[in-house]
Coordinates of C-alpha atoms in Angstrom, one line a residue:
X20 CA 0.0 0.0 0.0
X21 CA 1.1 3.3 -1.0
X22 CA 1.5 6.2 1.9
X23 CA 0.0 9.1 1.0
X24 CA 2.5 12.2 0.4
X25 CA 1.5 15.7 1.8
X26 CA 1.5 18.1 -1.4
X27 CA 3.9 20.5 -1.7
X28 CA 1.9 24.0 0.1
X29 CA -0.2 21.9 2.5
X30 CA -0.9 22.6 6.3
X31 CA 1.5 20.0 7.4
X32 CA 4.8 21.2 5.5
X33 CA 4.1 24.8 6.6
X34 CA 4.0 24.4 10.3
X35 CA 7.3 21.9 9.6
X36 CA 9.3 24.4 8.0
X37 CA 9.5 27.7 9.6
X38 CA 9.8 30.7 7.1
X39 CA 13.0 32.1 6.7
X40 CA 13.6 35.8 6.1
X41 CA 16.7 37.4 3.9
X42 CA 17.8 40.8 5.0
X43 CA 16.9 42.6 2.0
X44 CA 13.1 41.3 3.4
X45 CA 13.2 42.9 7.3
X46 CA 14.9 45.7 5.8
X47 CA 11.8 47.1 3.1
X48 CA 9.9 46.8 6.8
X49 CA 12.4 48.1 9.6
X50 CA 11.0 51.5 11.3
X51 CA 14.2 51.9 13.2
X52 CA 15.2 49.2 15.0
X53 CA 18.6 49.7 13.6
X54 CA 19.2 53.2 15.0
X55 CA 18.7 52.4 18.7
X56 CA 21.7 51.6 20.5
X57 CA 21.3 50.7 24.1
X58 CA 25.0 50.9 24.7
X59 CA 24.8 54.6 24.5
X60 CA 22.6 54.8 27.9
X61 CA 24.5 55.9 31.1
X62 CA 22.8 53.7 33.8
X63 CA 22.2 49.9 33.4
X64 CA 18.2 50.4 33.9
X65 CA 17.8 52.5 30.9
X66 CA 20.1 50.1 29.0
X67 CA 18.1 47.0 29.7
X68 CA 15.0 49.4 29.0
X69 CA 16.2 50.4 25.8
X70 CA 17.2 46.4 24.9
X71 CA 13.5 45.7 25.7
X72 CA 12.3 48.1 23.3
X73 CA 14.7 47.3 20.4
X74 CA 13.6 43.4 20.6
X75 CA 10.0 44.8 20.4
X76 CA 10.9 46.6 16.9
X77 CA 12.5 43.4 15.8
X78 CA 9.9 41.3 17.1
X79 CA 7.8 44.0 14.5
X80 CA 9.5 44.1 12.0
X81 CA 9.6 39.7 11.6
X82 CA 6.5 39.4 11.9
X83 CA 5.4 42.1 9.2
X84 CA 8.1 40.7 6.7
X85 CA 6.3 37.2 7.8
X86 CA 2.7 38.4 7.2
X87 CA 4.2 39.6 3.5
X88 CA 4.9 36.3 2.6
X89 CA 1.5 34.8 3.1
X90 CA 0.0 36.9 1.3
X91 CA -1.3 34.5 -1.7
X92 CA -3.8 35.7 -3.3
X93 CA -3.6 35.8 -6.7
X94 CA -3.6 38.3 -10.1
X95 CA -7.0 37.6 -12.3
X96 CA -6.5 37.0 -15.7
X97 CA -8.6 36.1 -19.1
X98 CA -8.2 32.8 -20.5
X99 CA -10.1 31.6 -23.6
X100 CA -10.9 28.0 -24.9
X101 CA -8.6 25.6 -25.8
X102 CA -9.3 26.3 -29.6
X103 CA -8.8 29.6 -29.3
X104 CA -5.5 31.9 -29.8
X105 CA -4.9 33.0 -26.1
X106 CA -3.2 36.0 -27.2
X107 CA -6.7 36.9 -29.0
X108 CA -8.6 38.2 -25.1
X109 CA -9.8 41.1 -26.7
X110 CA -12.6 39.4 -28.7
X111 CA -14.1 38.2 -25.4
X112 CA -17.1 40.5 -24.2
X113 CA -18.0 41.6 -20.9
X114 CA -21.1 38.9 -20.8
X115 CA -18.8 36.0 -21.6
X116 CA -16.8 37.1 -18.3
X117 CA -19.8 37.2 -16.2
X118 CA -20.7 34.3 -17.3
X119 CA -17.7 32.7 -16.5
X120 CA -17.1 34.2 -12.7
X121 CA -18.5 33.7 -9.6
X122 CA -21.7 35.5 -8.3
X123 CA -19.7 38.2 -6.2
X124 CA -17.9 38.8 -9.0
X125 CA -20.3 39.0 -11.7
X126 CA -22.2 41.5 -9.7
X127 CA -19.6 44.3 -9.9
X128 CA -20.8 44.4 -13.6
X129 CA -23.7 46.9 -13.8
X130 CA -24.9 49.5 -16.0
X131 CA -26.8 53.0 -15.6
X132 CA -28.6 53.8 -18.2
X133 CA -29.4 57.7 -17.8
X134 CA -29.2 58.8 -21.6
X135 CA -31.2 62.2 -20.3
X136 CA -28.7 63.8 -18.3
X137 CA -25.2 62.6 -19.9
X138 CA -22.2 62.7 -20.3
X139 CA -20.6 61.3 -16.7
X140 CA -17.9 62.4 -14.6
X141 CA -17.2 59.9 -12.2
X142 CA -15.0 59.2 -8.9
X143 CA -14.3 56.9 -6.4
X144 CA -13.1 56.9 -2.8
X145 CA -9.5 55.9 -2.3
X146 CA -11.4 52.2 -0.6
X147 CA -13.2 51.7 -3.5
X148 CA -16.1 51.0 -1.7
X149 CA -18.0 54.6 -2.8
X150 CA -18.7 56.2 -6.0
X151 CA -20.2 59.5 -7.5
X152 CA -21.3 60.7 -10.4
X153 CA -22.3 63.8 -12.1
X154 CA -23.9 64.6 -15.2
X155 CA -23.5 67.6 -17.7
X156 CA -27.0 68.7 -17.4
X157 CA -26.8 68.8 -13.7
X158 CA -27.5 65.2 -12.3
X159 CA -26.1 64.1 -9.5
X160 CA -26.1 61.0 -7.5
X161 CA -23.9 59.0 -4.6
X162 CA -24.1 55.5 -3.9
X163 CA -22.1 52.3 -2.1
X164 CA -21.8 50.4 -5.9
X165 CA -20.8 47.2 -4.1
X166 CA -24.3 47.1 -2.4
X167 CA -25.9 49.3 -4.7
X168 CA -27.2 51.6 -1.6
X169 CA -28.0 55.6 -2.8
X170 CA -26.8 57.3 -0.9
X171 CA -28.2 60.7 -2.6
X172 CA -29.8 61.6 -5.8
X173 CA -30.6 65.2 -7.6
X174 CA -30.4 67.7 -10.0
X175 CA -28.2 71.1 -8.8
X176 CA -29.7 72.8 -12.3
X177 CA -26.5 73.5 -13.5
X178 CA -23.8 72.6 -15.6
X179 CA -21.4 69.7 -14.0
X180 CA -17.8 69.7 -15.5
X181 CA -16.5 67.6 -12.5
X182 CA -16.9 65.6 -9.2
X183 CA -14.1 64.5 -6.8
X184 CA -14.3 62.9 -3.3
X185 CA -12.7 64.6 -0.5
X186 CA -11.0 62.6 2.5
X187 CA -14.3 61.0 3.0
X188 CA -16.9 59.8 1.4
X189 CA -18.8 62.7 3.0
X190 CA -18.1 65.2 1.3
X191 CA -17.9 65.9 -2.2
X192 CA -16.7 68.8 -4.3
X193 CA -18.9 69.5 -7.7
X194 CA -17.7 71.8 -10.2
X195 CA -20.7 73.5 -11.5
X196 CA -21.4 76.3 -14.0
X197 CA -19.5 79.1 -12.5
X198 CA -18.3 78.3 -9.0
X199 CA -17.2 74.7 -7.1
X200 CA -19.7 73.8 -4.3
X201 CA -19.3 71.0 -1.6
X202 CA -21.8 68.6 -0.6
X203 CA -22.1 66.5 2.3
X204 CA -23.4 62.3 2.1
X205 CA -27.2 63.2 1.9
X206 CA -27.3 65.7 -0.7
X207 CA -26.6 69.3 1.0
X208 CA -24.9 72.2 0.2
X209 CA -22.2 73.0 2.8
X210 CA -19.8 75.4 1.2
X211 CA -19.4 77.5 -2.2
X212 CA -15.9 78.4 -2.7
X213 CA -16.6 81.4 -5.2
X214 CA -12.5 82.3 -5.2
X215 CA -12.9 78.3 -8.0
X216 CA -14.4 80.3 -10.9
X217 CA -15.6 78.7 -13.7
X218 CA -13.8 75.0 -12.8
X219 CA -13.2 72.7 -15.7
X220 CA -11.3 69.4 -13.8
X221 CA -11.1 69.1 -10.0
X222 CA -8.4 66.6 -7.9
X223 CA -7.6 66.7 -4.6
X224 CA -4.4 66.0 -2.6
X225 CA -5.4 64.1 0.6
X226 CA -2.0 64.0 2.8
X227 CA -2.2 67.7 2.2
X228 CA -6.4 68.2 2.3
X229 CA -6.3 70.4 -0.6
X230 CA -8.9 70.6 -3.3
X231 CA -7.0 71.5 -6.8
X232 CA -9.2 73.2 -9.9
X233 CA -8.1 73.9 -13.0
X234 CA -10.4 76.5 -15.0
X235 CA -10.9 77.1 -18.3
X236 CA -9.5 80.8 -17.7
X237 CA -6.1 79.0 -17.3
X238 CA -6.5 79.6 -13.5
X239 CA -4.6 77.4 -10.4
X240 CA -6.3 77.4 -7.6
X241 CA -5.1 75.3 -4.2
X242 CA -7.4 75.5 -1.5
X243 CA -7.0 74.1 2.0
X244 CA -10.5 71.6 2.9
X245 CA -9.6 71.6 6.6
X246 CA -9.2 75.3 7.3
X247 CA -11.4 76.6 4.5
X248 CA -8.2 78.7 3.6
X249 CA -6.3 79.3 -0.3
X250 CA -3.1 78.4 -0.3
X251 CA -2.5 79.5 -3.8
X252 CA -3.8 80.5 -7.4
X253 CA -2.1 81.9 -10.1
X254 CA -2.3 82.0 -13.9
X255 CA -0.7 79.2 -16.0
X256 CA -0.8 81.3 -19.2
X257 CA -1.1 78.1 -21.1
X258 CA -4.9 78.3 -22.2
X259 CA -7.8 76.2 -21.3
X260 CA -7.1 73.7 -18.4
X261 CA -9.0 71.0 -19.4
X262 CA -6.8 67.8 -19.1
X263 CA -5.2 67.4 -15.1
X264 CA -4.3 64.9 -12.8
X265 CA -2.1 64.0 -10.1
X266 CA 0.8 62.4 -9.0
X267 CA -0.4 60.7 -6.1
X268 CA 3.7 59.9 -5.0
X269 CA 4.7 63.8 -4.8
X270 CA 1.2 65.9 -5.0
X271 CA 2.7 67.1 -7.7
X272 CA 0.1 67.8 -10.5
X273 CA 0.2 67.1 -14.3
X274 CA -1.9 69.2 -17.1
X275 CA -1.8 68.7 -20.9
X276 CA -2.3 71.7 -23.1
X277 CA -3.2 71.8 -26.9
X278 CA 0.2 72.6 -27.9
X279 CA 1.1 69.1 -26.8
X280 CA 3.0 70.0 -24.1
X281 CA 2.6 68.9 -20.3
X282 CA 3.0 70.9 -17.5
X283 CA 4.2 69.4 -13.7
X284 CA 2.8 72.5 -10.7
X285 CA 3.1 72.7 -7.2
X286 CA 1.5 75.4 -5.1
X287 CA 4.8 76.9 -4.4
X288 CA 5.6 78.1 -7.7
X289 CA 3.5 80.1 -10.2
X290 CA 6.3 78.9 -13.3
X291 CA 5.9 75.1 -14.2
X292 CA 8.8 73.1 -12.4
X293 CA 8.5 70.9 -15.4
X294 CA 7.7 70.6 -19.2
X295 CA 7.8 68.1 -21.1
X296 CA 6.6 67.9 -24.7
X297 CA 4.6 64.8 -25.0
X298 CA 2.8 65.2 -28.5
X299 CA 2.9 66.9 -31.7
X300 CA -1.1 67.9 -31.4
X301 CA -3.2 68.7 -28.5
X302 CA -2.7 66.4 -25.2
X303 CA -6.5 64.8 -24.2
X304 CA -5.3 62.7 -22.0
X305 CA -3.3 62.3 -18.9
X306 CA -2.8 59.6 -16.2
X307 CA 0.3 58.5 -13.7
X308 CA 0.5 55.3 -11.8
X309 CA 0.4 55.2 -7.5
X310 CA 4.2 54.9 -7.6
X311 CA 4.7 57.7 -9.5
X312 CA 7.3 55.7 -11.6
X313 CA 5.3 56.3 -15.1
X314 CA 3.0 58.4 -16.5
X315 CA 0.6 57.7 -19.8
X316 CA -0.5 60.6 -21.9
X317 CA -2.8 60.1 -25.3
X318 CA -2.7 63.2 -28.3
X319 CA -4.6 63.8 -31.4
X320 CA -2.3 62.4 -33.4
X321 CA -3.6 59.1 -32.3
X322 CA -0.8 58.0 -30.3
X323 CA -0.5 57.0 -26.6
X324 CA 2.9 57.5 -25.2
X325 CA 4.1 55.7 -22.0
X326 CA 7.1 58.0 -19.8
X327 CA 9.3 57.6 -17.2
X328 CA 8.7 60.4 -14.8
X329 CA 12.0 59.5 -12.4
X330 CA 14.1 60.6 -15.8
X331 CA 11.0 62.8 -17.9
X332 CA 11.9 60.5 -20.8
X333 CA 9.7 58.4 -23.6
X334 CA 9.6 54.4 -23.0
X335 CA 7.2 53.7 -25.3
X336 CA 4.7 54.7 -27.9
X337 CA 1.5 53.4 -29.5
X338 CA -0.4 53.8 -32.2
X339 CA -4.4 54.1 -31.7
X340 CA -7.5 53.8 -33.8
X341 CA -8.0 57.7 -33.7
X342 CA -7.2 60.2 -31.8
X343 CA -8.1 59.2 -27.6
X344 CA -9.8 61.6 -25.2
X345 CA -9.4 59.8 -21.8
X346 CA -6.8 57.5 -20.1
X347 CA -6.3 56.1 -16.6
X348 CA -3.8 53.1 -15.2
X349 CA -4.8 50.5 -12.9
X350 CA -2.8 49.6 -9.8
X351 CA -1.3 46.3 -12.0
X352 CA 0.0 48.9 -14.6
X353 CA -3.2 47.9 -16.9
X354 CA -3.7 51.0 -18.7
X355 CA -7.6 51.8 -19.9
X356 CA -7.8 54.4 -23.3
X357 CA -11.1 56.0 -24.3
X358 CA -11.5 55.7 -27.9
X359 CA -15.0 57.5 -29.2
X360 CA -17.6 54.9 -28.1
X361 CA -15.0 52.3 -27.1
X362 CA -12.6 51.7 -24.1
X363 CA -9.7 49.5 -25.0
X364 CA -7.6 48.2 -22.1
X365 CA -3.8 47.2 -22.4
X366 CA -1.5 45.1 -20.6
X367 CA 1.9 45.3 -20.9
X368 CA 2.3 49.1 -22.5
X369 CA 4.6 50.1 -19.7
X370 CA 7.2 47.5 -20.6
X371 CA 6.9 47.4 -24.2
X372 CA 5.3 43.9 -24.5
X373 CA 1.9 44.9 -25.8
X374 CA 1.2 44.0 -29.0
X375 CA -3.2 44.5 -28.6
X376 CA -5.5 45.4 -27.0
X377 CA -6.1 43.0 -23.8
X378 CA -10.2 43.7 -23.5
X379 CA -12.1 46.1 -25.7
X380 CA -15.9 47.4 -24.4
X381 CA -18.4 49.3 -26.1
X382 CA -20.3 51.5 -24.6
X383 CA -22.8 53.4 -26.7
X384 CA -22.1 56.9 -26.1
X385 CA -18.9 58.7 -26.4
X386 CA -16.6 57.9 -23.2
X387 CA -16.0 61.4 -20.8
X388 CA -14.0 59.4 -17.9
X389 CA -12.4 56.6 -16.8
X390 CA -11.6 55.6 -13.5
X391 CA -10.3 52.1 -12.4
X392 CA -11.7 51.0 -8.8
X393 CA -8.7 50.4 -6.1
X394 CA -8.0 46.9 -5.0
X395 CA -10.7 45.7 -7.4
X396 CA -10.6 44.4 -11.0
X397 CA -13.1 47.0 -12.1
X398 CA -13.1 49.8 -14.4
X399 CA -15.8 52.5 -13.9
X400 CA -17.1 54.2 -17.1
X401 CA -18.8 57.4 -17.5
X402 CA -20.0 58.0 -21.1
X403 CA -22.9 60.2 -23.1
X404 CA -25.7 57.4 -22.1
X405 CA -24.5 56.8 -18.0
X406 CA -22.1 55.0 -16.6
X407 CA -20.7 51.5 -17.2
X408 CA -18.9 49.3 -14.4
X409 CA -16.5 46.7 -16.4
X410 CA -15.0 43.7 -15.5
X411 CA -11.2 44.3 -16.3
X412 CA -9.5 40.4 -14.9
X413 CA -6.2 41.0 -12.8
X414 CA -6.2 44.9 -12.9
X415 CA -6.2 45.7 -9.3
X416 CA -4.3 44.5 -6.2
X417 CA -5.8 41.6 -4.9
X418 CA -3.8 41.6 -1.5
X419 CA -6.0 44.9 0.4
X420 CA -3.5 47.0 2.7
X421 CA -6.3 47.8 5.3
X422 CA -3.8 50.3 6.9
X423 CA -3.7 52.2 4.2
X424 CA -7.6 52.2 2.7
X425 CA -10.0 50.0 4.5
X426 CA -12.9 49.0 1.9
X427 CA -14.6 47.0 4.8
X428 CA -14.2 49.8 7.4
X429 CA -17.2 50.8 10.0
X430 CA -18.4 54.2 11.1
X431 CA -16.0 54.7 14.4
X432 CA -13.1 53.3 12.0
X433 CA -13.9 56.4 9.7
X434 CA -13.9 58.9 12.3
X435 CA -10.3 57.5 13.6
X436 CA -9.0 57.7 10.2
X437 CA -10.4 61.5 9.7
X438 CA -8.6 62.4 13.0
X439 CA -5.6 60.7 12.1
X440 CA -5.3 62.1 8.5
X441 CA -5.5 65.7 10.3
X442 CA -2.8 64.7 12.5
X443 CA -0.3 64.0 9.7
X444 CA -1.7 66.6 7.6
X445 CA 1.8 68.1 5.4
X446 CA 1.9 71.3 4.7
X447 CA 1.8 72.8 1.2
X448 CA 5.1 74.4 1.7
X449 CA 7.0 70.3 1.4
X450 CA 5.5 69.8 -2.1
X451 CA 8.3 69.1 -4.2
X452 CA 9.6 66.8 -6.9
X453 CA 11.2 65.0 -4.7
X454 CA 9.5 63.9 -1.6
X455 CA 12.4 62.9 0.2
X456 CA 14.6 66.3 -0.6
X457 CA 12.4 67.4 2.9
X458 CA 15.4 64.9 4.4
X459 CA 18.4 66.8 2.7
X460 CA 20.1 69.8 3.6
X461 CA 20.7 72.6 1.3
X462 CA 23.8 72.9 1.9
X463 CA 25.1 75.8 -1.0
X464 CA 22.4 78.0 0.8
X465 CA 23.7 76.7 4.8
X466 CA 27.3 78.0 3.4
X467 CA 26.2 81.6 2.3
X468 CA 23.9 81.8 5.4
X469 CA 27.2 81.2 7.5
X470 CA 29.3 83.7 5.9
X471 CA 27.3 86.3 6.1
X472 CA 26.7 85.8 9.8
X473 CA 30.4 85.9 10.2
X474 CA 30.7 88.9 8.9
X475 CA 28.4 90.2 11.1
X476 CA 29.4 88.8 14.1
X477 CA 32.7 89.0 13.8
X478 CA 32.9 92.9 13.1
X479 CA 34.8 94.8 16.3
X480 CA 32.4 96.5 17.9
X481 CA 33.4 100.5 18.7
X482 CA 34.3 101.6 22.1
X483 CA 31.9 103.5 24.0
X484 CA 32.9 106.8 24.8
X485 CA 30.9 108.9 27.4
X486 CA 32.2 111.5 30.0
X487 CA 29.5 112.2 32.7
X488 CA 28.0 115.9 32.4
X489 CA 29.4 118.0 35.9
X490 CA 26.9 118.6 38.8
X491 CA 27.0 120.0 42.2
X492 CA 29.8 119.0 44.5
X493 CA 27.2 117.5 46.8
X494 CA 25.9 114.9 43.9
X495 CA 29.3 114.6 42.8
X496 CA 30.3 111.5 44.2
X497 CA 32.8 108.9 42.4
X498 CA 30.6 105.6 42.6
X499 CA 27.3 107.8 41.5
X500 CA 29.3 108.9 38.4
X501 CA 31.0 105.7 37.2
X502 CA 27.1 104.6 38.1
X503 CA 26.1 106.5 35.3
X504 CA 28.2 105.8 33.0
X505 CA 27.9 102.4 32.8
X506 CA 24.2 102.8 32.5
X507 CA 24.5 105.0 29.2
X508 CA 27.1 102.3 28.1
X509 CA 25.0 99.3 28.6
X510 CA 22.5 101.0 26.8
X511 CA 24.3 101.8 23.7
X512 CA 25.6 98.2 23.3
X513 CA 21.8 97.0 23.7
X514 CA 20.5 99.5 20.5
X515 CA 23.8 98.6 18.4
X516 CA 23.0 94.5 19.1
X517 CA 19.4 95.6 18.2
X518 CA 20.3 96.9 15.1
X519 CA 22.9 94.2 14.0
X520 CA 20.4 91.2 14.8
X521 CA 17.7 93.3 12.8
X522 CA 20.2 93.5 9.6
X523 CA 21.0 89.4 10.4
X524 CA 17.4 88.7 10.5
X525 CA 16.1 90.7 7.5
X526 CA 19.5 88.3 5.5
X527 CA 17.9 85.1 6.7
X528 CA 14.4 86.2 5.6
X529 CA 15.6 87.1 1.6
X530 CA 14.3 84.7 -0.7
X531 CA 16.4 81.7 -1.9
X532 CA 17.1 83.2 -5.3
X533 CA 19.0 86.3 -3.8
X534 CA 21.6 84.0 -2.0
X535 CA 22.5 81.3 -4.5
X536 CA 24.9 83.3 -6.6
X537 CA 24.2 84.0 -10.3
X538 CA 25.1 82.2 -12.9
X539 CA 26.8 84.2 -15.6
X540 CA 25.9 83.8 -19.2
X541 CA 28.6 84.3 -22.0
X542 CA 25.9 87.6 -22.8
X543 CA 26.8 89.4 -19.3
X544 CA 29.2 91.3 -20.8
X545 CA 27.1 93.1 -23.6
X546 CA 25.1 94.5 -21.1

């Protein structure tokens, strides 16, 4: 008689053989164990304190790196018949797929069929769980699209360009006909932020709570959510802002212009830190991953270009049915292009293995947004006759980091999270290319900053001289005069350091461009 083998990933071989961990592993999830050196404590208490606390961290930091490693679940993917060419996935249609899925699954397929009102905007929280949308001729309607609870539904009587979630689920900001408004979960106006004129595209920053719109008048505007305050607006000069997104790594954001151009802001500058000519015709489209490694951009000239933002250079390019108006990428690096009536979705543009299209979808009115659903495989649609929700296999992160978006989380867990995200708000001021330059020292500006304070500290200060004015013999004492004349000394020291930390204060407060020297151009000396 045979004995029966355990297989290869069963209960029995896992709790035989423990996992084992390389460094490169504990080190993607150390906090700082590293750092703390309990040899550097005076008494032996605090040293065995200190021991305690760095074999907690460890502890930590094993146990995440553990919990990494059983995370198993896996990608979706599309696979035909035998008989068919499994390269061929984009001839398979969205019915065949629910056909072919389970009942949870199938479910997330739904249409809205509100032809009246069209076209959509659409947008999801950052769980996925909630979504909005608003159309042109004013509709506008919230609901849980998982359980397909409405949350609100009506008509503002005005033009919608754009909707956008803010932190929460509770409140959403609606670009209407000639200002932005905010409404809360049930359908009420809170706010009307009059200084957003005439919005065309709306996105909003939530490590920094700021609501960016981009107007057709070429306008900028930052405005702080928690305080009710604007950090910024200024003019782009670059025409119509119709095409905008963000870079959800850096909070730097990204708008296309009709020269083909695209422009990288931040609310500390009113000249673009970047630009980068992506097209030969007008940009429509723009869209950059949740790393913030690439970023997808589709033209009028009916091509959609894939770049490398860590270097602003081309990786690929590909050529399109006509001219594209929308794109978006997925959390896999599936990237979604409108195309008229159609949405065709590719896999593999980013590494230059796609050859076509991996699922293709009509929707029967011309496409006005795409959004792809976080940690689901879903693709929300808003188009001229409603909105579409479409089954895209393998396209978002089946592994949920609750810690960072709960989809599953409950009222009290909401209210934890709002308070936390106000805690770690960042400021406005630390929005840069680089989001870890914040850790770096300028140290070209540190060196100027310490040379002029040498000069001024190290100037020799002139003697005080004072010779008391002659009184009466009676008041004319020797302890009462030198008295005196110390007072009138100590006071003019006290207005001469007054005025020297005045001139030492008003260096320190002149703008970075002053200090860093100039450059000097081979033109200098015409002038």
């Amino acid at each position: 008689m045979k004995k029966k083998l355990p297989l290869p990933d069963s209960d029995e071989n896992k709790k035989k053989k423990p996992i084992k961990l390389t460094n490169k592993q504990k080190e993607r999830h150390d906090t700082g164990a590293n750092v703390i050196d309990p040899s550097s404590m005076r008494s032996k208490l605090q040293q065995e304190k200190m021991k305690l606390t760095k074999e907690k961290f460890e502890r930590r930091i094993e146990a995440t790196a553990k919990a990494e490693k059983h995370l198993v679940e896996n990608v979706g993917f599309v696979a035909p018949d035998d008989e068919e060419d499994h390269s061929l996935t984009y001839s398979i249609r969205q019915k065949e797929i629910v056909d072919g899925v389970d009942l949870a699954a199938a479910s997330k397929h739904f249409e809205l069929k509100l032809p009246r009102f069209g076209p959509y905007h659409i947008d999801y929280t950052d769980n996925g769980r909630h979504l909005v949308i608003g159309g042109r001729k004013g509709h506008l309607a919230s609901i849980d699209w998982q359980t397909k609870h409405l949350h609100f539904e009506q008509n503002v009587m005005e033009k919608v360009s754009d909707v956008k979630f803010l932190h929460t689920e509770n409140f959403i900001a609606v670009a209407q006909k000639n200002y932005t408004y905010v409404y809360d979960n049930v359908g009420t106006e809170l706010h009307c932020l009059k200084t957003m004129y005439d919005t065309a595209r709306l996105e909003f920053l939530p490590h920094h709570f700021l609501l960016v719109g981009a107007s057709r008048n070429s306008f900028l505007n930052y405005v702080d959510v928690s305080v009710g305050k604007q950090v910024s607006s200024f003019a782009t000069k670059t025409g119509p802002l119709d095409v905008m997104c963000q870079n959800p790594a850096n909070a730097i954001i990204h708008t296309g212009h009709t020269n083909g151009t695209v422009s990288l802001w931040s609310p500390n500058s009113k000249e673009p830190l970047v630009k980068i000519l992506t097209h030969l015709s007008s940009v429509r489209g723009v869209a950059v991953d949740d790393q913030g490694n690439y970023m997808a951009t589709t033209g009028l000239d009916r091509k959609c270009r894939i770049w490398d933002v860590r270097m602003f250079r081309q990786l690929h390019a590909y050529s399109l049915p006509f001219g594209a108006a929308n794109v978006a990428i997925s959390q896999k690096l599936d990237i979604a292009c409108a195309v008229g009536n159609h949405v065709q979705v590719f896999r593999g543009m980013h590494n230059g293995t796609c050859k076509e299209p991996y699922l293709v979808h009509n929707c029967g009115g011309v496409v006005t947004d795409l959004k792809f659903v976080p940690w689901e495989d879903v693709l929300g649609i808003g188009h001229g006759h409603g909105f579409t929700s479409m089954l895209v296999p393998g396209a978002g992160d089946p592994n949920v980091d609750t810690l960072r978006s709960n989809p599953y989380e409950t009222k009290s867990q909401r209210k934890e999270r709002e308070v936390k995200q106000l805690l770690d708000k960042i400021q406005p001021e630390l929005i840069s290319l680089d989001p870890d330059d914040i850790n770096k020292v300028n140290e070209g500006l540190l060196e100027l900053e310490e040379e002029e304070r040498k000069k001024i500290l190290y100037i020799r200060p002139m003697a005080v001289q004072y010779t008391p004015r002659h009184k009466m013999r009676s008041k004319k004492s020797g302890w009462k005069m030198e008295a005196r004349k110390n007072i009138v000394k100590d006071q003019i020291r006290l207005d001469r350091n007054m005025e020297k930390h005045a001139v030492e204060k008003e260096f320190l407060e002149k703008p970075e461009e002053q200090l860093s020297p100039k450059k000097k151009h081979i033109l200098d000396r015409l002038k």
